[in-house]
GROMACS .gro file of C-alpha atoms in nm:
model
  308
    1MET     CA    1  11.443   4.051   6.234
    2PHE     CA    2  11.064   4.161   6.349
    3LYS     CA    3  11.120   4.571   6.227
    4LYS     CA    4  11.298   4.406   5.981
    5VAL     CA    5  10.894   4.236   5.845
    6TRP     CA    6  10.781   4.584   5.965
    7PHE     CA    7  10.976   4.725   5.724
    8LYS     CA    8  10.889   4.538   5.446
    9VAL     CA    9  10.543   4.565   5.473
   10LEU     CA   10  10.507   4.928   5.485
   11VAL     CA   11  10.780   4.899   5.191
   12SER     CA   12  10.562   4.682   5.016
   13VAL     CA   13  10.195   4.890   5.131
   14LEU     CA   14  10.334   5.239   5.039
   15GLY     CA   15  10.497   5.098   4.663
   16PHE     CA   16  10.155   4.915   4.608
   17ALA     CA   17   9.996   5.284   4.704
   18THR     CA   18  10.216   5.438   4.466
   19ILE     CA   19  10.096   5.233   4.166
   20CYS     CA   20   9.752   5.331   4.266
   21VAL     CA   21   9.851   5.634   4.218
   22GLY     CA   22  10.049   5.658   3.950
   23ILE     CA   23   9.722   5.433   3.740
   24PHE     CA   24   9.478   5.709   3.882
   25ALA     CA   25   9.660   5.966   3.799
   26PHE     CA   26   9.707   5.774   3.436
   27SER     CA   27   9.337   5.765   3.442
   28VAL     CA   28   9.238   6.133   3.458
   29TYR     CA   29   9.541   6.234   3.248
   30LYS     CA   30   9.384   6.060   3.013
   31SER     CA   31   9.074   6.125   3.016
   32LEU     CA   32   9.163   6.460   2.975
   33GLU     CA   33   9.351   6.444   2.669
   34ASP     CA   34   9.058   6.219   2.556
   35ALA     CA   35   8.807   6.455   2.602
   36ALA     CA   36   9.039   6.715   2.436
   37ASN     CA   37   9.051   6.577   2.132
   38SER     CA   38   8.726   6.490   2.090
   39MET     CA   39   8.663   6.908   2.171
   40HIS     CA   40   8.977   6.976   1.924
   41SER     CA   41   8.803   7.131   1.593
   42PRO     CA   42   9.114   7.283   1.344
   43ILE     CA   43   8.952   7.570   1.160
   44ASP     CA   44   9.066   7.672   0.791
   45ARG     CA   45   9.232   8.013   0.836
   46PRO     CA   46   9.593   8.088   0.913
   47ASN     CA   47   9.614   8.324   1.227
   48SER     CA   48   9.511   8.643   1.309
   49GLU     CA   49   9.697   8.942   1.040
   50LYS     CA   50   9.625   9.148   1.307
   51ARG     CA   51   9.924   8.943   1.562
   52VAL     CA   52  10.250   9.096   1.510
   53LYS     CA   53  10.377   8.791   1.610
   54GLU     CA   54  10.223   8.432   1.720
   55VAL     CA   55  10.091   8.369   2.093
   56ASP     CA   56  10.370   8.203   2.308
   57LEU     CA   57  10.210   8.071   2.611
   58LYS     CA   58  10.464   7.974   2.782
   59GLU     CA   59  10.579   8.353   2.761
   60LYS     CA   60  10.232   8.402   2.936
   61ASP     CA   61  10.187   8.701   2.605
   62PRO     CA   62   9.788   8.760   2.623
   63LEU     CA   63   9.523   8.640   2.452
   64SER     CA   64   9.195   8.651   2.325
   65PHE     CA   65   8.944   8.401   2.309
   66LEU     CA   66   8.578   8.388   2.103
   67ILE     CA   67   8.250   8.183   2.297
   68LEU     CA   68   8.023   8.130   2.041
   69GLY     CA   69   7.701   8.030   2.209
   70VAL     CA   70   7.514   7.843   1.986
   71ASP     CA   71   7.143   7.744   1.966
   72GLU     CA   72   7.149   7.433   1.696
   73ARG     CA   73   6.856   7.278   1.536
   74PRO     CA   74   6.824   6.943   1.281
   75GLY     CA   75   6.948   6.984   1.011
   76ASP     CA   76   7.060   7.308   1.038
   77ARG     CA   77   7.327   7.531   1.163
   78GLY     CA   78   7.198   7.742   1.379
   79ARG     CA   79   7.284   8.050   1.462
   80SER     CA   80   7.544   8.203   1.676
   81ASP     CA   81   7.294   8.282   1.999
   82SER     CA   82   7.557   8.489   2.206
   83MET     CA   83   7.909   8.589   2.136
   84ILE     CA   84   8.125   8.667   2.390
   85VAL     CA   85   8.476   8.765   2.358
   86LEU     CA   86   8.717   8.696   2.664
   87THR     CA   87   9.075   8.901   2.625
   88VAL     CA   88   9.315   8.676   2.950
   89ASN     CA   89   9.666   8.926   3.093
   90PRO     CA   90   9.791   8.669   3.301
   91ASN     CA   91  10.052   8.947   3.355
   92LYS     CA   92   9.772   9.150   3.517
   93LYS     CA   93   9.583   8.858   3.651
   94SER     CA   94   9.263   8.992   3.469
   95ILE     CA   95   8.999   8.912   3.262
   96GLN     CA   96   8.835   9.096   3.048
   97MET     CA   97   8.486   8.965   2.917
   98VAL     CA   98   8.250   9.138   2.651
   99SER     CA   99   7.896   9.057   2.536
  100ILE     CA  100   7.841   9.182   2.145
  101PRO     CA  101   7.444   9.147   2.109
  102ARG     CA  102   7.393   8.929   1.836
  103ASP     CA  103   7.152   9.230   1.638
  104THR     CA  104   7.436   9.418   1.554
  105ARG     CA  105   7.501   9.541   1.218
  106THR     CA  106   7.864   9.523   1.145
  107GLU     CA  107   7.986   9.356   0.769
  108ILE     CA  108   8.047   8.982   0.743
  109VAL     CA  109   8.407   8.923   0.664
  110GLY     CA  110   8.395   8.745   0.377
  111LYS     CA  111   8.034   8.827   0.229
  112GLY     CA  112   8.098   9.196   0.139
  113PHE     CA  113   7.841   9.360   0.322
  114ASP     CA  114   7.596   9.396   0.610
  115ASP     CA  115   7.359   9.185   0.888
  116LYS     CA  116   7.331   9.111   1.168
  117ILE     CA  117   7.652   9.009   1.302
  118ASN     CA  118   7.577   8.671   1.460
  119HIS     CA  119   7.450   8.544   1.089
  120ALA     CA  120   7.848   8.522   1.039
  121TYR     CA  121   7.806   8.163   1.153
  122ALA     CA  122   7.519   8.071   0.937
  123PHE     CA  123   7.694   8.222   0.688
  124GLY     CA  124   8.084   8.043   0.768
  125GLY     CA  125   8.097   7.917   1.064
  126PRO     CA  126   8.322   7.984   1.345
  127GLU     CA  127   8.576   8.085   1.104
  128MET     CA  128   8.396   8.380   0.958
  129SER     CA  129   8.271   8.435   1.283
  130ILE     CA  130   8.652   8.496   1.454
  131ALA     CA  131   8.726   8.684   1.109
  132THR     CA  132   8.420   8.964   1.200
  133VAL     CA  133   8.495   8.956   1.501
  134GLU     CA  134   8.832   9.044   1.471
  135ASN     CA  135   8.744   9.355   1.219
  136PHE     CA  136   8.436   9.504   1.385
  137LEU     CA  137   8.637   9.557   1.715
  138ASP     CA  138   9.026   9.543   1.603
  139ILE     CA  139   9.176   9.293   1.783
  140PRO     CA  140   9.295   8.976   1.681
  141ILE     CA  141   9.128   8.618   1.819
  142ASP     CA  142   9.340   8.389   1.903
  143TYR     CA  143   9.101   8.061   1.988
  144PHE     CA  144   8.763   7.992   2.000
  145VAL     CA  145   8.520   7.802   2.204
  146GLN     CA  146   8.194   7.700   2.069
  147VAL     CA  147   7.894   7.593   2.283
  148ASN     CA  148   7.616   7.413   2.267
  149MET     CA  149   7.328   7.634   2.473
  150GLU     CA  150   7.125   7.359   2.570
  151SER     CA  151   7.474   7.188   2.734
  152PHE     CA  152   7.467   7.467   2.917
  153LYS     CA  153   7.233   7.254   3.192
  154ASP     CA  154   7.384   6.980   3.175
  155ILE     CA  155   7.751   7.080   3.249
  156VAL     CA  156   7.594   7.357   3.580
  157ASP     CA  157   7.419   6.987   3.709
  158ALA     CA  158   7.740   6.842   3.660
  159LEU     CA  159   7.893   7.067   3.859
  160GLY     CA  160   7.643   7.061   4.133
  161GLY     CA  161   7.476   7.401   4.042
  162ILE     CA  162   7.642   7.690   4.044
  163THR     CA  163   7.589   8.080   4.213
  164ILE     CA  164   7.424   8.381   4.136
  165ASN     CA  165   7.382   8.690   4.200
  166ASN     CA  166   7.056   8.826   4.117
  167LYS     CA  167   6.946   9.186   4.023
  168LEU     CA  168   6.660   9.148   3.898
  169GLU     CA  169   6.365   8.934   4.049
  170PHE     CA  170   6.155   8.776   3.703
  171ASN     CA  171   5.995   8.434   3.671
  172GLN     CA  172   6.095   8.210   3.338
  173SER     CA  173   6.016   7.918   3.233
  174GLY     CA  174   5.852   7.762   3.497
  175HIS     CA  175   6.120   7.894   3.781
  176HIS     CA  176   6.116   8.161   3.994
  177PHE     CA  177   6.473   8.415   4.060
  178PRO     CA  178   6.456   8.600   4.346
  179VAL     CA  179   6.711   8.951   4.354
  180GLY     CA  180   7.028   8.831   4.551
  181GLU     CA  181   7.248   8.528   4.599
  182ILE     CA  182   7.051   8.206   4.438
  183GLU     CA  183   7.200   7.880   4.395
  184LEU     CA  184   7.079   7.737   4.021
  185ASN     CA  185   7.052   7.400   3.883
  186GLY     CA  186   7.100   7.326   3.527
  187ASP     CA  187   6.815   7.373   3.391
  188GLU     CA  188   6.715   7.672   3.651
  189ALA     CA  189   7.069   7.804   3.473
  190LEU     CA  190   6.969   7.812   3.152
  191SER     CA  191   6.603   7.954   3.177
  192PHE     CA  192   6.835   8.247   3.356
  193ALA     CA  193   7.082   8.291   3.072
  194ARG     CA  194   6.869   8.286   2.857
  195MET     CA  195   6.556   8.540   2.987
  196ARG     CA  196   6.506   8.928   2.779
  197SER     CA  197   6.120   8.928   2.799
  198VAL     CA  198   6.122   9.149   3.116
  199ASP     CA  199   6.377   9.334   3.057
  200SER     CA  200   6.578   9.324   2.752
  201ASP     CA  201   6.919   9.209   2.530
  202PHE     CA  202   7.111   9.366   2.703
  203GLY     CA  203   7.018   9.219   3.074
  204ARG     CA  204   6.999   8.862   2.886
  205GLN     CA  205   7.328   8.943   2.816
  206GLN     CA  206   7.474   9.031   3.114
  207ARG     CA  207   7.268   8.720   3.269
  208GLN     CA  208   7.490   8.507   2.996
  209ARG     CA  209   7.803   8.643   3.137
  210ASP     CA  210   7.712   8.603   3.486
  211VAL     CA  211   7.628   8.179   3.433
  212ILE     CA  212   7.981   8.174   3.249
  213GLN     CA  213   8.130   8.387   3.478
  214ALA     CA  214   8.014   8.123   3.775
  215ILE     CA  215   8.059   7.861   3.583
  216ILE     CA  216   8.417   7.983   3.498
  217ASN     CA  217   8.476   7.952   3.916
  218GLU     CA  218   8.272   7.647   4.019
  219GLY     CA  219   8.460   7.461   3.790
  220ALA     CA  220   8.797   7.574   3.860
  221SER     CA  221   8.692   7.505   4.254
  222ILE     CA  222   8.620   7.177   4.187
  223SER     CA  223   8.539   6.934   4.529
  224SER     CA  224   8.549   6.635   4.483
  225VAL     CA  225   8.708   6.397   4.165
  226THR     CA  226   8.436   6.161   4.121
  227LYS     CA  227   8.274   6.486   3.878
  228PHE     CA  228   8.557   6.445   3.658
  229ASP     CA  229   8.408   6.208   3.403
  230ASP     CA  230   8.059   6.320   3.378
  231ILE     CA  231   8.154   6.715   3.327
  232LEU     CA  232   8.447   6.544   3.047
  233GLU     CA  233   8.163   6.371   2.908
  234ILE     CA  234   7.947   6.636   2.859
  235LEU     CA  235   8.271   6.870   2.754
  236GLY     CA  236   8.345   6.620   2.471
  237ASN     CA  237   7.981   6.632   2.353
  238ASN     CA  238   7.942   6.991   2.324
  239VAL     CA  239   8.201   7.157   2.265
  240ARG     CA  240   8.450   7.257   1.983
  241THR     CA  241   8.770   7.463   2.016
  242ASN     CA  242   9.089   7.476   1.821
  243LEU     CA  243   9.267   7.440   2.142
  244THR     CA  244   9.469   7.105   2.142
  245PHE     CA  245   9.513   6.943   2.457
  246ASP     CA  246   9.892   7.095   2.481
  247GLU     CA  247   9.711   7.413   2.475
  248MET     CA  248   9.489   7.372   2.751
  249VAL     CA  249   9.750   7.289   3.011
  250ASP     CA  250   9.948   7.590   2.914
  251ILE     CA  251   9.668   7.775   2.998
  252GLN     CA  252   9.577   7.591   3.256
  253ALA     CA  253   9.969   7.604   3.431
  254ASN     CA  254  10.008   7.984   3.286
  255TYR     CA  255   9.661   8.179   3.293
  256LYS     CA  256   9.443   8.023   3.590
  257ASP     CA  257   9.509   8.333   3.805
  258ALA     CA  258   9.382   8.532   3.583
  259ARG     CA  259   9.013   8.416   3.628
  260HIS     CA  260   9.033   8.612   4.018
  261ASP     CA  261   8.967   8.967   3.827
  262LEU     CA  262   8.705   8.927   3.557
  263SER     CA  263   8.563   9.299   3.450
  264GLN     CA  264   8.227   9.249   3.207
  265HIS     CA  265   8.173   9.488   2.925
  266GLN     CA  266   7.878   9.552   2.672
  267VAL     CA  267   7.886   9.635   2.331
  268ASN     CA  268   7.606   9.934   2.339
  269GLY     CA  269   7.422  10.068   2.023
  270SER     CA  270   7.092  10.254   1.939
  271GLY     CA  271   6.837  10.030   1.785
  272THR     CA  272   6.705  10.081   1.439
  273ILE     CA  273   6.452   9.944   1.117
  274ILE     CA  274   6.586   9.892   0.790
  275ASP     CA  275   6.417   9.726   0.558
  276ASN     CA  276   6.180   9.615   0.805
  277ILE     CA  277   6.432   9.443   0.992
  278TYR     CA  278   6.584   9.537   1.326
  279TYR     CA  279   6.986   9.594   1.391
  280LEU     CA  280   7.135   9.764   1.630
  281ILE     CA  281   7.384  10.019   1.538
  282VAL     CA  282   7.663  10.087   1.699
  283ALA     CA  283   7.867  10.409   1.685
  284ASP     CA  284   8.189  10.399   1.632
  285GLU     CA  285   8.350  10.631   1.891
  286ASP     CA  286   8.108  10.339   2.104
  287ARG     CA  287   8.384  10.063   1.952
  288SER     CA  288   8.701  10.253   1.959
  289ASN     CA  289   8.695  10.298   2.316
  290LEU     CA  290   8.600   9.969   2.367
  291SER     CA  291   8.882   9.862   2.123
  292THR     CA  292   9.129  10.042   2.294
  293LEU     CA  293   9.037   9.898   2.592
  294LEU     CA  294   9.101   9.566   2.471
  295LYS     CA  295   9.438   9.613   2.268
  296GLU     CA  296   9.556   9.788   2.606
  297HIS     CA  297   9.509   9.466   2.804
  298LEU     CA  298   9.639   9.222   2.582
  299GLU     CA  299   9.924   9.482   2.535
  300PHE     CA  300   9.931   9.553   2.141
  301ASP     CA  301  10.166   9.851   2.266
  302SER     CA  302  10.426   9.630   2.423
  303GLU     CA  303  10.390   9.326   2.116
  304VAL     CA  304  10.494   9.596   1.896
  305ALA     CA  305  10.806   9.740   2.104
  306ARG     CA  306  10.918   9.352   2.113
  307ASN     CA  307  10.932   9.326   1.733
  308ASN     CA  308  11.061   9.668   1.589
   0.00000   0.00000   0.00000
């Protein structure tokens, strides 16, 4: 009799615990879905003409992203303060990250004239930015992620800070950044990513890539579920993307291991003045070499072969 009573108690406790876990799991899932829906921003453009076939996330097709760091001002669309292309190959378990300097002179697709590449966002939002970057690098852009630059500090704080290996000692906005491994809070991370007066815009882009990589690494190893709500609220308010919630789930399931091998690249060029405006001129050979690297990472030859 005594054993039967304890067995019933044990079953009741386990049953209650299972219900609680189920409610918690649903709550987390629902919060993720709500945040994804807040971030979701469909774009008015067909699938890239540079794609032979549509990307299949369940089949682990390599894919690409355009990250737009936007400096938004009241009453103004703003300009893309930073432009970073990511190609992700889950088969090679690697990511290629390419920074495009905002002063890069190229054709603004849809306008028919050459200008600074970051002006594409001011002229036509993410759609024109995507089309212009596709034309510049001769690769498809499958998804975009637009981030309000000011929210960088909130995201970093919600993660509990990030770790950076700093290569240049400098002071910025009242913060001191020594050489070596440093811990940054949100305000420090934003200052770190924006500094360009001591070295150059190329150094600034390197620091932006370092911050993004640190956020990816820290976000993938969140130690406390209590951070989820804060992070999701910040993302929902400050990030826009054409990714749907289901696509995010598939990418998390099938592409997450690629983050362990991340290579960084920089679009290089020479500065020149045209009509009293500074531009960065990128040599055709340099642009072609970078385009080839990204095409190989996207397995373009394999894609074409499968469809011929």
